[in-house]
Amino acid sequence: MAEFDVIVVGSGMSGGWVAKEMCEQGFKVAVIERGRSISPTEDYSDFINPWDVEHLNRKTAQDLEDYRIQSEVYAFQSYTRQFWVKDTEHPYETAEGTDFRWLRGYHEGGKSIMWARQSYRLSEIDFRANKTDGHGVDWPVRYDDLSPWYDYVERFAGISGSVEGLEILPDGIYQPPHDLTCAELDFRDRIEAEFPGRRVIPGRAANLTEPTQEQMDLGRGKCQARNHCFQGCSFGAYFSSNSATLPAARRTGNLTFISDRAVHKVIIEEATGKAAGVETVDTKTGERSRVTARVVFLNAGTIPSTMIMLNSASEQAPNGLGNSSGQLGRNLMDHHSGARGSAILPGHLDKHTFGRRPNGFYIPRFRNHTEEAEGFVRGYGYQGGAMRTSWWSAMDKKGIGDELKFDARTPGPWRISVVAFGEVLPNERNQIRLHPNKTDKWGFPIPILDAAWGENERNMVRQATRDTRAMLEAAGGIDIQTEDPETVEPAPPGIGIHEMGTARMGRDPSTSFLNKWNQSWDIPNLFITDGSFMSSGGCQNPSLTYMAFSARAANHAAELMKDGTI
Amino acid sequence: MRDFKLHRRQVFQGLIALSAVGGIAACSEQTNSSSDATADSAISSGLFDAADMALIAALSETLIPRTDTAGAIDAEVPDTLQALATDWGDEGFQSYWLTGLANLRTVLNERAGARFETLEHSQRGEVLSAYDRAVFDGDIEDGFYRDFKNTVIQAFYMSEPGATEALAYEPVPGEWIGCVPLSDYPKNWAT
Ligand SMILES: Cc1cc2nc3c(=O)[nH]c(=O)nc-3n(C[C@H](O)[C@H](O)[C@H](O)COP(=O)(O)OP(=O)(O)OC[C@H]3O[C@@H](n4cnc5c(N)ncnc54)[C@H](O)[C@@H]3O)c2cc1C
């Protein structure tokens, strides 16, 4: 007899959803999380004032040593380092001539604590993209299969946004949007007039602007417009596993949360070829043990889940568990950024903003949609904001005394900043391998990340930079700053923090790892619903899609469990 | 805690006043000696000695004086810089600051024809203002002065008096409004 009905490996964005759904279906669920448990009172730093910040928020020498890679991300601050892994403890290598910035946090809730909450649906155009242009394999699902699940997760998670009726960016179920600023409204009008087919809309963010009873029953409250989200939110006002899915799972009484235990392998029962459970290592004591269950869900994050599968190789499956297709570890994607821009938008000097918006505006993809593109397939969307420049503009500037104080307290002009997130093509060359002999301190082989963006991404980032310039000019921007569109390169893999694709789903077991239910073709009681399943990436931030597929897969698995198929 | 802070503020005002009458001239050559008990126990100990701290206090308060709102000394900017240099700064940073301050002292004393911190507030303003202009107009190259000034600005506007008096601060705004009349919220937000 297995100890549990379901094992969920990892308690982040996707694992939280599987845990909730399975617990609510009445199954006994063990969530196995390699990091520590999170306690809002101890771990969240959302009540910190500017004057509580140590050393003017400068990174310490120790930070730069311990968190060499993590400390580069904007959400790493002196008061949020508790949410990032120490790079010294979690080494990885990149293949020669490649770069990959692997950003992550190992604790209850995973990256759902630090995420920027932008939540967009993929569209039918995205689900057809691989089939249309021949890159990767065709998604085994279409938008209509996912649409009810998007509804389902949005309703529970709580997304603020506006209904726009766009084919490229389907509408969902929204709480009231965050207003655009006066300068953004002006920008919107000018862009939409100058470029028919482009739209500037409020960002869609997983922040509660009008909480439902269901959300309040979980102890979640309205967003207080502090924009301290990546410090954790004591109001539970943005969606995280910690604020939403794990509490929902816990209240069923069916959840066993096992922290500080890393899963190293999936155990396969020889007689049946099915998963019997997982092998774990206590991250504090090094003690090894097994946990057994009828069904295993891997939700450790794209790279860790892939590593677990590769590390579970056996005589029967020499290239990694469930890897008869040979696709495990391949097609590593992210979103490329790099097309950035900023400018001053003249006017509106008699206007200001109130509160701190945890959000911005969004410009949905228009290339290869309402407008043609040369030199690349697919496209990009922009995220940005326009705010008045604040006290820091008194720095690097002439003036002392009254003049300096006046400069610092008087709102400056409106400055707009935008960045494009572009789609990365699935490419078998971009892959994750395990190191043949180096391991981490728990004896797990370290990964070698081997990914580089190609011509399509390069041409895209250059066009995105041209489009950025053109829009800033059309909006009457001055002091326009962008990279040189003729030479700009996409930011290196990893920086988008949207790693995905290394156990893709498909229609054919010989070319894909998972079927349309996120179920392993080879091992019917094994599911993966973190970003590994993504057959293509779209250009939208992916987490909402992971949530929808997680809920869908969990409910499907629950049916199979109930009818005895698995 | 409050009382202590208040006390420290008075002490810094006092430190400048003291130096104005030459009271701590004696310590300027003696690093952290206890020759002047008042000054020594008054300032936070660390990388900067009493003379450095007197200069830092004079410079900070000249850059960001108390007006109808708090000034750099009210906000304990010198202490913040002391802590930054002592606890955060590595050797490179520390020697950069010590050298930078020493140079700045020489240059300003020369321009003032007296020890900068002994000048009246308005005279300090004149001397520093002229120097500031020369640096930012590109007539004089002084990267340290730029860094120093930026650090003072940061230390002040991130402090409680800086954020809440000189600027406007709402720890928990409660809602976001994208477009409000400036006349309702005329000051920059601290964050
Ligand atoms: C700063 C930042 C901003 C972001 N902004 C956005 C955004 O705006 N919109 C968006 O859609 N996405 C955003 N993301 C990405 C988003 O956070 C991820 O897509 C999402 O969290 C991935 O979910 P996951 O379940 O795959 O992994 P995670 O949330 O990372 O969870 C994985 C969990 O598995 C655990 N784990 C790992 N290995 C093991 C093991 N061997 N055994 C047991 N447990 C293990 C980890 O500790 C972790 O808790 C952002 C991320 C960051 C860091």
XYZ file of N, CA, C and O in Angstrom, chain A residues 402 405, chain B residues 9 13 61 64-72 74 121:
64
model
N 18.628 74.832 -0.587
C 17.216 74.966 -0.955
C 16.939 74.422 -2.352
O 15.914 73.796 -2.595
N 16.832 70.681 -2.301
C 15.612 70.182 -1.654
C 14.394 70.390 -2.544
O 13.494 69.554 -2.598
N 20.976 63.925 17.630
C 20.805 65.067 16.739
C 21.394 66.319 17.364
O 22.116 67.065 16.730
N 24.441 68.775 15.977
C 24.363 70.233 15.851
C 25.490 70.821 16.685
O 26.191 71.732 16.256
N 24.915 69.010 6.018
C 23.930 70.024 6.400
C 23.957 71.200 5.413
O 22.956 71.880 5.239
N 22.020 69.655 2.413
C 20.597 69.515 2.738
C 20.340 70.135 4.105
O 20.336 69.456 5.135
N 20.154 71.457 4.132
C 19.988 72.150 5.412
C 18.586 71.961 5.981
O 17.652 71.641 5.235
N 18.470 72.193 7.252
C 17.126 72.258 7.835
C 16.470 73.551 7.327
O 17.053 74.620 7.408
N 15.286 73.424 6.772
C 14.518 74.602 6.330
C 13.197 74.508 7.082
O 13.205 74.279 8.288
N 12.078 74.625 6.371
C 10.815 74.346 7.064
C 10.656 72.844 7.250
O 9.767 72.383 7.936
N 11.506 72.068 6.589
C 11.526 70.619 6.823
C 12.908 70.219 7.329
O 13.858 71.009 7.271
N 12.984 68.978 7.777
C 14.215 68.473 8.390
C 15.417 68.607 7.471
O 15.280 68.662 6.254
N 16.580 68.649 8.072
C 17.822 68.683 7.313
C 18.646 67.427 7.556
O 18.232 66.521 8.292
N 19.822 67.401 6.951
C 20.649 66.192 6.981
C 21.021 65.767 8.399
O 21.086 64.578 8.703
N 19.291 66.453 11.197
C 18.072 65.908 11.817
C 17.914 64.438 11.430
O 17.425 63.623 12.195
N 27.035 79.122 8.488
C 26.259 78.315 7.543
C 26.177 78.972 6.165
O 26.378 78.322 5.133
